[in-house]
mmCIF file of C-alpha atoms in Angstrom:
data_model
loop_
_atom_site.group_PDB
_atom_site.id
_atom_site.type_symbol
_atom_site.label_atom_id
_atom_site.label_comp_id
_atom_site.label_asym_id
_atom_site.label_seq_id
_atom_site.Cartn_x
_atom_site.Cartn_y
_atom_site.Cartn_z
ATOM 1 C CA MET E 1027 118.200 105.074 21.197
ATOM 2 C CA HIS E 1028 114.433 104.614 21.201
ATOM 3 C CA GLN E 1029 114.620 102.840 24.575
ATOM 4 C CA ASN E 1030 116.678 105.691 26.048
ATOM 5 C CA ILE E 1031 114.075 108.230 24.949
ATOM 6 C CA ILE E 1032 111.290 106.200 26.587
ATOM 7 C CA THR E 1033 113.293 105.857 29.814
ATOM 8 C CA MET E 1034 114.009 109.592 29.886
ATOM 9 C CA ALA E 1035 110.338 110.381 29.279
ATOM 10 C CA TRP E 1036 109.216 108.188 32.182
ATOM 11 C CA THR E 1037 111.870 109.755 34.405
ATOM 12 C CA LEU E 1038 110.552 113.227 33.600
ATOM 13 C CA VAL E 1039 106.960 112.138 34.257
ATOM 14 C CA LEU E 1040 107.932 110.612 37.607
ATOM 15 C CA ALA E 1041 109.873 113.731 38.609
ATOM 16 C CA PHE E 1042 106.888 115.897 37.692
ATOM 17 C CA LEU E 1043 104.541 113.766 39.798
ATOM 18 C CA ILE E 1044 106.883 113.925 42.784
ATOM 19 C CA LEU E 1045 107.211 117.705 42.538
ATOM 20 C CA ALA E 1046 103.469 118.098 42.100
ATOM 21 C CA GLY E 1047 102.897 116.029 45.227
ATOM 22 C CA CYS E 1048 105.320 118.180 47.210
ATOM 23 C CA ASP E 1049 103.526 121.374 46.217
ATOM 24 C CA ARG E 1050 100.037 120.051 46.864
ATOM 25 C CA GLU E 1051 98.092 121.701 49.653
ATOM 26 C CA PRO E 1052 96.990 119.187 52.313
ATOM 27 C CA GLY E 1053 93.399 118.072 51.967
ATOM 28 C CA PRO E 1054 90.815 117.725 54.763
ATOM 29 C CA TYR E 1055 91.475 113.997 55.116
ATOM 30 C CA ASP E 1056 95.258 114.214 55.118
ATOM 31 C CA PRO E 1057 96.911 113.593 58.505
ATOM 32 C CA VAL E 1058 98.271 116.528 60.488
ATOM 33 C CA PRO E 1059 102.015 116.080 61.158
ATOM 34 C CA ILE E 1060 102.245 115.563 64.942
ATOM 35 C CA PRO E 1061 105.800 114.504 65.856
ATOM 36 C CA ASP E 1062 105.231 114.146 69.618
ATOM 37 C CA ILE E 1063 103.666 110.713 70.090
ATOM 38 C CA ARG E 1064 102.350 111.682 73.534
ATOM 39 C CA PHE E 1065 100.497 114.634 72.043
ATOM 40 C CA LEU E 1066 99.071 112.432 69.301
ATOM 41 C CA ASN E 1067 98.019 109.760 71.798
ATOM 42 C CA ALA E 1068 96.372 112.390 74.000
ATOM 43 C CA LEU E 1069 94.307 113.624 71.054
ATOM 44 C CA ILE E 1070 93.282 110.072 70.212
ATOM 45 C CA GLU E 1071 92.395 109.297 73.835
ATOM 46 C CA GLU E 1072 90.288 112.450 74.043
ATOM 47 C CA GLY E 1073 88.215 111.201 71.113
ATOM 48 C CA TYR E 1074 89.325 113.592 68.378
ATOM 49 C CA ASP E 1075 90.227 110.713 66.042
ATOM 50 C CA ARG E 1076 86.700 110.369 64.696
ATOM 51 C CA ASN E 1077 87.415 107.648 62.122
ATOM 52 C CA PHE E 1078 89.700 105.588 64.396
ATOM 53 C CA ASP E 1079 92.664 105.545 62.011
ATOM 54 C CA LYS E 1080 95.164 106.485 64.773
ATOM 55 C CA GLN E 1081 95.785 109.860 63.138
ATOM 56 C CA ILE E 1082 94.302 113.342 63.318
ATOM 57 C CA SER E 1083 93.214 114.660 59.940
ATOM 58 C CA PHE E 1084 93.013 118.346 59.099
ATOM 59 C CA SER E 1085 89.209 118.201 59.185
ATOM 60 C CA GLU E 1086 89.306 116.540 62.622
ATOM 61 C CA ALA E 1087 91.762 119.174 63.866
ATOM 62 C CA GLU E 1088 89.581 122.019 62.617
ATOM 63 C CA ALA E 1089 86.642 120.631 64.619
ATOM 64 C CA ILE E 1090 88.490 120.965 67.945
ATOM 65 C CA ILE E 1091 87.165 123.849 70.056
ATOM 66 C CA TYR E 1092 88.297 122.776 73.542
ATOM 67 C CA LEU E 1093 91.530 120.913 74.232
ATOM 68 C CA ASP E 1094 92.933 119.627 77.529
ATOM 69 C CA VAL E 1095 96.247 117.785 77.215
ATOM 70 C CA SER E 1096 97.564 118.613 80.675
ATOM 71 C CA GLU E 1097 99.919 116.356 82.621
ATOM 72 C CA ARG E 1098 100.908 114.128 79.674
ATOM 73 C CA LEU E 1099 104.723 114.605 79.603
ATOM 74 C CA ILE E 1100 104.324 116.303 76.222
ATOM 75 C CA THR E 1101 107.413 118.101 74.902
ATOM 76 C CA SER E 1102 105.977 119.571 71.682
ATOM 77 C CA LEU E 1103 102.578 120.809 70.546
ATOM 78 C CA ASP E 1104 103.565 120.922 66.876
ATOM 79 C CA GLY E 1105 100.363 120.301 64.939
ATOM 80 C CA LEU E 1106 98.372 122.703 67.092
ATOM 81 C CA GLU E 1107 98.423 125.200 64.208
ATOM 82 C CA ALA E 1108 95.926 122.995 62.343
ATOM 83 C CA MET E 1109 93.334 123.596 65.092
ATOM 84 C CA ILE E 1110 92.238 126.898 63.641
ATOM 85 C CA ASN E 1111 88.958 127.008 65.594
ATOM 86 C CA LEU E 1112 90.478 126.297 69.006
ATOM 87 C CA GLU E 1113 89.035 128.514 71.762
ATOM 88 C CA GLU E 1114 90.385 126.957 74.966
ATOM 89 C CA LEU E 1115 93.746 125.263 75.518
ATOM 90 C CA ASN E 1116 94.891 123.614 78.738
ATOM 91 C CA CYS E 1117 98.393 122.172 78.511
ATOM 92 C CA TYR E 1118 99.714 122.752 82.027
ATOM 93 C CA ASN E 1119 102.273 120.524 83.746
ATOM 94 C CA ASN E 1120 104.065 119.182 80.685
ATOM 95 C CA GLU E 1121 107.618 119.567 79.353
ATOM 96 C CA ILE E 1122 106.893 122.070 76.582
ATOM 97 C CA GLU E 1123 109.762 124.426 75.698
ATOM 98 C CA SER E 1124 108.065 126.495 72.994
ATOM 99 C CA LEU E 1125 104.463 127.297 72.168
ATOM 100 C CA ASP E 1126 103.423 128.657 68.774
ATOM 101 C CA LEU E 1127 99.851 129.965 68.809
ATOM 102 C CA GLN E 1128 99.996 131.869 65.523
ATOM 103 C CA GLY E 1129 97.495 129.476 63.957
ATOM 104 C CA ASN E 1130 94.909 129.781 66.737
ATOM 105 C CA PRO E 1131 93.322 133.219 66.265
ATOM 106 C CA LEU E 1132 90.084 132.343 68.118
ATOM 107 C CA LEU E 1133 91.785 131.351 71.380
ATOM 108 C CA ARG E 1134 90.032 132.800 74.448
ATOM 109 C CA SER E 1135 91.557 130.854 77.351
ATOM 110 C CA LEU E 1136 95.111 129.560 77.803
ATOM 111 C CA ASP E 1137 96.589 127.595 80.697
ATOM 112 C CA CYS E 1138 100.199 126.698 79.953
ATOM 113 C CA ALA E 1139 101.501 126.815 83.523
ATOM 114 C CA GLU E 1140 104.241 124.508 84.775
ATOM 115 C CA ASN E 1141 106.193 123.976 81.569
ATOM 116 C CA TYR E 1142 109.647 125.038 80.349
ATOM 117 C CA LEU E 1143 108.682 128.076 78.280
ATOM 118 C CA ASP E 1144 111.154 130.961 78.135
ATOM 119 C CA SER E 1145 109.032 133.191 75.899
ATOM 120 C CA LEU E 1146 105.374 133.535 75.027
ATOM 121 C CA ASP E 1147 104.011 135.643 72.177
ATOM 122 C CA LEU E 1148 100.225 136.023 72.250
ATOM 123 C CA SER E 1149 99.984 138.787 69.656
ATOM 124 C CA ALA E 1150 98.047 136.548 67.244
ATOM 125 C CA ASN E 1151 95.368 135.764 69.843
ATOM 126 C CA PRO E 1152 93.429 139.017 70.325
ATOM 127 C CA GLY E 1153 90.388 137.365 71.926
ATOM 128 C CA LEU E 1154 92.204 135.973 74.967
ATOM 129 C CA THR E 1155 90.517 136.790 78.273
ATOM 130 C CA PHE E 1156 92.349 134.340 80.562
ATOM 131 C CA VAL E 1157 96.059 133.479 80.619
ATOM 132 C CA ASP E 1158 97.898 131.385 83.196
ATOM 133 C CA CYS E 1159 101.559 131.095 82.251
ATOM 134 C CA SER E 1160 102.907 130.791 85.780
ATOM 135 C CA ARG E 1161 105.724 128.457 86.821
ATOM 136 C CA ASN E 1162 107.714 128.599 83.602
ATOM 137 C CA GLY E 1163 111.054 130.238 82.871
ATOM 138 C CA LEU E 1164 109.613 133.184 80.975
ATOM 139 C CA THR E 1165 111.957 136.054 80.266
ATOM 140 C CA TYR E 1166 109.626 137.515 77.631
ATOM 141 C CA LEU E 1167 105.845 137.856 77.618
ATOM 142 C CA ASN E 1168 103.965 139.783 74.937
ATOM 143 C CA VAL E 1169 100.315 140.545 75.751
ATOM 144 C CA SER E 1170 100.155 143.888 73.933
ATOM 145 C CA GLY E 1171 97.566 142.629 71.457
ATOM 146 C CA ASN E 1172 95.303 141.014 74.045
ATOM 147 C CA LEU E 1173 92.936 143.880 74.709
ATOM 148 C CA SER E 1174 90.215 141.640 76.191
ATOM 149 C CA LEU E 1175 92.469 140.120 78.856
ATOM 150 C CA THR E 1176 90.863 140.118 82.325
ATOM 151 C CA PHE E 1177 92.950 137.479 84.138
ATOM 152 C CA LEU E 1178 96.742 137.257 83.914
ATOM 153 C CA TRP E 1179 98.734 134.903 86.108
ATOM 154 C CA CYS E 1180 102.466 134.978 85.414
ATOM 155 C CA SER E 1181 104.006 134.215 88.790
ATOM 156 C CA LEU E 1182 107.236 132.254 89.267
ATOM 157 C CA ASN E 1183 108.955 133.322 86.060
ATOM 158 C CA GLU E 1184 112.113 135.290 85.206
ATOM 159 C CA LEU E 1185 110.535 138.394 83.680
ATOM 160 C CA THR E 1186 112.446 141.655 83.875
ATOM 161 C CA TYR E 1187 109.896 143.813 82.043
ATOM 162 C CA LEU E 1188 106.191 143.556 81.341
ATOM 163 C CA ASP E 1189 104.074 145.934 79.257
ATOM 164 C CA LEU E 1190 100.397 146.050 80.293
ATOM 165 C CA SER E 1191 99.716 149.540 78.964
ATOM 166 C CA ALA E 1192 97.280 148.302 76.311
ATOM 167 C CA ASN E 1193 95.469 145.807 78.538
ATOM 168 C CA LYS E 1194 92.874 148.124 80.003
ATOM 169 C CA ALA E 1195 90.302 145.327 80.314
ATOM 170 C CA LEU E 1196 92.396 144.178 83.282
ATOM 171 C CA GLY E 1197 90.930 147.183 85.033
ATOM 172 C CA SER E 1198 87.375 147.109 83.714
ATOM 173 C CA ASP E 1199 84.668 148.546 85.957
ATOM 174 C CA TRP E 1200 82.669 145.940 87.837
ATOM 175 C CA ASP E 1201 80.365 145.523 90.813
ATOM 176 C CA TYR E 1202 82.509 144.354 93.747
ATOM 177 C CA THR E 1203 79.471 143.680 95.944
ATOM 178 C CA ALA E 1204 77.748 141.589 93.304
ATOM 179 C CA ASN E 1205 80.864 139.443 93.023
ATOM 180 C CA GLU E 1206 80.876 138.834 96.785
ATOM 181 C CA GLY E 1207 84.369 140.200 97.240
ATOM 182 C CA TYR E 1208 86.037 138.018 94.621
ATOM 183 C CA CYS E 1209 88.319 139.598 92.061
ATOM 184 C CA TYR E 1210 86.774 140.037 88.661
ATOM 185 C CA THR E 1211 90.164 140.990 87.294
ATOM 186 C CA GLU E 1212 93.468 139.695 88.578
ATOM 187 C CA ILE E 1213 97.146 140.215 87.807
ATOM 188 C CA ASP E 1214 99.545 137.788 89.471
ATOM 189 C CA LEU E 1215 103.148 138.970 89.280
ATOM 190 C CA SER E 1216 104.364 137.091 92.342
ATOM 191 C CA TYR E 1217 107.792 135.493 92.659
ATOM 192 C CA ASN E 1218 109.351 137.158 89.643
ATOM 193 C CA SER E 1219 112.499 138.107 91.505
ATOM 194 C CA TYR E 1220 114.042 139.789 88.443
ATOM 195 C CA LEU E 1221 110.971 141.800 87.509
ATOM 196 C CA GLN E 1222 111.639 145.512 87.913
ATOM 197 C CA GLU E 1223 109.319 147.423 85.621
ATOM 198 C CA VAL E 1224 105.673 146.905 84.717
ATOM 199 C CA CYS E 1225 104.270 149.392 82.244
ATOM 200 C CA VAL E 1226 100.596 150.220 82.857
ATOM 201 C CA TRP E 1227 98.022 152.584 81.391
ATOM 202 C CA GLU E 1228 97.724 154.952 84.371
ATOM 203 C CA LEU E 1229 99.114 155.757 87.800
ATOM 204 C CA PRO E 1230 98.610 155.112 90.645
ATOM 205 C CA PHE E 1231 98.220 151.425 89.895
ATOM 206 C CA PRO E 1232 95.999 149.680 90.532
ATOM 207 C CA PRO E 1233 93.559 152.581 90.144
ATOM 208 C CA GLU E 1234 91.743 153.403 93.378
ATOM 209 C CA TYR E 1235 88.333 153.423 91.689
ATOM 210 C CA ARG E 1236 88.675 149.889 90.319
ATOM 211 C CA GLU E 1237 88.886 146.618 92.185
ATOM 212 C CA ILE E 1238 91.876 144.902 90.635
ATOM 213 C CA CYS E 1239 93.756 142.243 92.569
ATOM 214 C CA VAL E 1240 97.500 142.614 92.011
ATOM 215 C CA ASN E 1241 99.829 140.115 93.671
ATOM 216 C CA THR E 1242 103.500 141.129 93.854
ATOM 217 C CA VAL E 1243 104.557 138.871 96.739
ATOM 218 C CA GLY E 1244 108.119 137.704 96.178
ATOM 219 C CA SER E 1245 108.748 140.351 93.520
ATOM 220 C CA PRO E 1246 110.356 143.053 95.687
ATOM 221 C CA GLN E 1247 111.730 145.239 92.896
ATOM 222 C CA VAL E 1248 108.486 145.776 90.972
ATOM 223 C CA ILE E 1249 107.563 149.334 90.105
ATOM 224 C CA PHE E 1250 104.632 150.458 87.975
ATOM 225 C CA THR E 1251 105.280 153.073 85.322
ATOM 226 C CA THR E 1252 103.631 154.662 82.300
ATOM 227 C CA GLY E 1253 107.009 155.214 80.640
ATOM 228 C CA CYS E 1254 106.815 152.223 78.343
ATOM 229 C CA GLN E 1255 109.885 150.983 76.544
ATOM 230 C CA GLU E 1256 109.516 150.901 72.780
ATOM 231 C CA ASP E 1257 111.540 147.729 72.562
ATOM 232 C CA GLU E 1258 111.699 145.258 75.404
ATOM 233 C CA PRO E 1259 115.132 144.267 76.690
ATOM 234 C CA GLY E 1260 116.872 141.652 74.581
ATOM 235 C CA ARG E 1261 114.226 141.724 71.836
#
């Protein structure tokens, strides 16, 4: 009887320790879960593994400001959410099917072109000024919260609707002469053969008094409108 009580007590203690470990918040030296080995190897090769333990700790992830993991055959960027101070992300020409940027509120520049994305939600990244999401399979693109956006390249996708009504920085005033004829702001909508409606903040678009480069080559059905849909199709 006495032995059974001791065994039961140790069982309860062990169960408590296991549960406590499950509930524990990760510490700065704990490794970030990164399931894609190519993504992990890219981070190590780029020198972000500061203590050479073949892992990326939470403190190491938080120190990353600029990240280029392009052309690495990466399929998942899970673990990116730990890089809370990330400002620039280049991940073009990979095999990424989804991209969660909810944990990267300081992001200013994003190049995720040439992947397999079908949707992209940038509502948690209000500081973005540059986005290249061309050559994906996007049917949904949310840039409504990106009020600082000045460059948007979304060519060669499958968009049917795009709301730019809040993105007035795409049409910011600038000195065309001082920029030697180059576009300070650019919207690339080319080769979206299904794209029919682009909601903007004013008509005609682009405004005659602002030098905005808009490319609609290969998107023959595009019309600009101020009659924004409250809910985008299929969402």
